[in-house]
Amino acid sequence: MRKIGVCVSQVTDKLNMTQSTASQYLSILQRAGLIRTERIGKYTYYKRDEEKISELAAYLNQKL
């Protein structure tokens, strides 16, 4: 999981939500730049962008 990421079905299983809801949330996170995607065959895998998350955390710490 750490190398490739997770697919939507893994997210839905873990969070007990529908595929469409999980896809919407993942899309929001992707547009915000907090996750990256990689397409392998018919599946899209999602992985945290640790650098962007750290930048966001630093920004929030500075502003709050």
PDB file of C-alpha atoms in Angstrom:
ATOM      1  CA  MET A   1       0.000   0.000   0.000  1.00  0.00           C
ATOM      2  CA  ARG A   2       2.788   2.448   0.786  1.00  0.00           C
ATOM      3  CA  LYS A   3       4.401   2.000  -2.615  1.00  0.00           C
ATOM      4  CA  ILE A   4       1.339   1.948  -4.847  1.00  0.00           C
ATOM      5  CA  GLY A   5      -1.432   3.386  -2.675  1.00  0.00           C
ATOM      6  CA  VAL A   6      -4.992   2.202  -2.175  1.00  0.00           C
ATOM      7  CA  CYS A   7      -7.906   1.779  -4.537  1.00  0.00           C
ATOM      8  CA  VAL A   8     -11.429   3.053  -3.943  1.00  0.00           C
ATOM      9  CA  SER A   9     -12.706  -0.347  -2.844  1.00  0.00           C
ATOM     10  CA  GLN A  10     -10.165  -0.431  -0.007  1.00  0.00           C
ATOM     11  CA  VAL A  11     -11.290   3.013   1.124  1.00  0.00           C
ATOM     12  CA  THR A  12     -14.969   2.087   0.975  1.00  0.00           C
ATOM     13  CA  ASP A  13     -14.374  -1.108   2.960  1.00  0.00           C
ATOM     14  CA  LYS A  14     -12.367   0.660   5.664  1.00  0.00           C
ATOM     15  CA  LEU A  15     -14.700   3.668   6.027  1.00  0.00           C
ATOM     16  CA  ASN A  16     -17.964   1.849   5.347  1.00  0.00           C
ATOM     17  CA  MET A  17     -19.141   4.255   2.648  1.00  0.00           C
ATOM     18  CA  THR A  18     -20.377   3.949  -0.903  1.00  0.00           C
ATOM     19  CA  GLN A  19     -18.004   3.927  -3.858  1.00  0.00           C
ATOM     20  CA  SER A  20     -19.442   7.163  -5.235  1.00  0.00           C
ATOM     21  CA  THR A  21     -19.006   8.983  -1.900  1.00  0.00           C
ATOM     22  CA  ALA A  22     -15.416   7.775  -1.536  1.00  0.00           C
ATOM     23  CA  SER A  23     -14.665   8.781  -5.137  1.00  0.00           C
ATOM     24  CA  GLN A  24     -16.028  12.276  -4.530  1.00  0.00           C
ATOM     25  CA  TYR A  25     -13.882  12.750  -1.415  1.00  0.00           C
ATOM     26  CA  LEU A  26     -10.792  11.384  -3.161  1.00  0.00           C
ATOM     27  CA  SER A  27     -11.417  13.726  -6.084  1.00  0.00           C
ATOM     28  CA  ILE A  28     -11.548  16.702  -3.714  1.00  0.00           C
ATOM     29  CA  LEU A  29      -8.291  15.636  -2.066  1.00  0.00           C
ATOM     30  CA  GLN A  30      -6.670  15.189  -5.472  1.00  0.00           C
ATOM     31  CA  ARG A  31      -7.739  18.643  -6.682  1.00  0.00           C
ATOM     32  CA  ALA A  32      -6.363  20.083  -3.429  1.00  0.00           C
ATOM     33  CA  GLY A  33      -3.031  18.414  -4.212  1.00  0.00           C
ATOM     34  CA  LEU A  34      -3.034  16.279  -1.056  1.00  0.00           C
ATOM     35  CA  ILE A  35      -3.085  12.916  -2.829  1.00  0.00           C
ATOM     36  CA  ARG A  36      -1.610  11.561  -6.045  1.00  0.00           C
ATOM     37  CA  THR A  37      -3.099   8.987  -8.359  1.00  0.00           C
ATOM     38  CA  GLU A  38      -1.605   6.205 -10.422  1.00  0.00           C
ATOM     39  CA  ARG A  39      -3.546   4.196 -12.964  1.00  0.00           C
ATOM     40  CA  ILE A  40      -2.604   0.513 -13.160  1.00  0.00           C
ATOM     41  CA  GLY A  41      -4.757  -1.465 -15.546  1.00  0.00           C
ATOM     42  CA  LYS A  42      -8.394  -0.733 -14.829  1.00  0.00           C
ATOM     43  CA  TYR A  43      -7.726   0.499 -11.282  1.00  0.00           C
ATOM     44  CA  THR A  44      -6.721   3.899 -10.001  1.00  0.00           C
ATOM     45  CA  TYR A  45      -4.600   3.938  -6.862  1.00  0.00           C
ATOM     46  CA  TYR A  46      -4.478   6.863  -4.463  1.00  0.00           C
ATOM     47  CA  LYS A  47      -1.496   7.801  -2.336  1.00  0.00           C
ATOM     48  CA  ARG A  48      -0.914  10.634   0.108  1.00  0.00           C
ATOM     49  CA  ASP A  49       1.410  13.411  -1.078  1.00  0.00           C
ATOM     50  CA  GLU A  50       3.451  13.693   2.105  1.00  0.00           C
ATOM     51  CA  GLU A  51       5.296  16.821   0.949  1.00  0.00           C
ATOM     52  CA  LYS A  52       2.080  18.741   0.248  1.00  0.00           C
ATOM     53  CA  ILE A  53       0.528  17.558   3.521  1.00  0.00           C
ATOM     54  CA  SER A  54       3.610  18.779   5.424  1.00  0.00           C
ATOM     55  CA  GLU A  55       3.427  22.132   3.645  1.00  0.00           C
ATOM     56  CA  LEU A  56      -0.240  22.470   4.576  1.00  0.00           C
ATOM     57  CA  ALA A  57       0.480  21.550   8.212  1.00  0.00           C
ATOM     58  CA  ALA A  58       3.291  24.137   8.385  1.00  0.00           C
ATOM     59  CA  TYR A  59       1.028  26.789   6.864  1.00  0.00           C
ATOM     60  CA  LEU A  60      -1.771  26.056   9.323  1.00  0.00           C
ATOM     61  CA  ASN A  61       0.649  26.076  12.271  1.00  0.00           C
ATOM     62  CA  GLN A  62       1.940  29.452  11.169  1.00  0.00           C
ATOM     63  CA  LYS A  63      -1.516  30.975  10.689  1.00  0.00           C
ATOM     64  CA  LEU A  64      -3.154  29.526  13.775  1.00  0.00           C
TER      65      LEU A  64
END
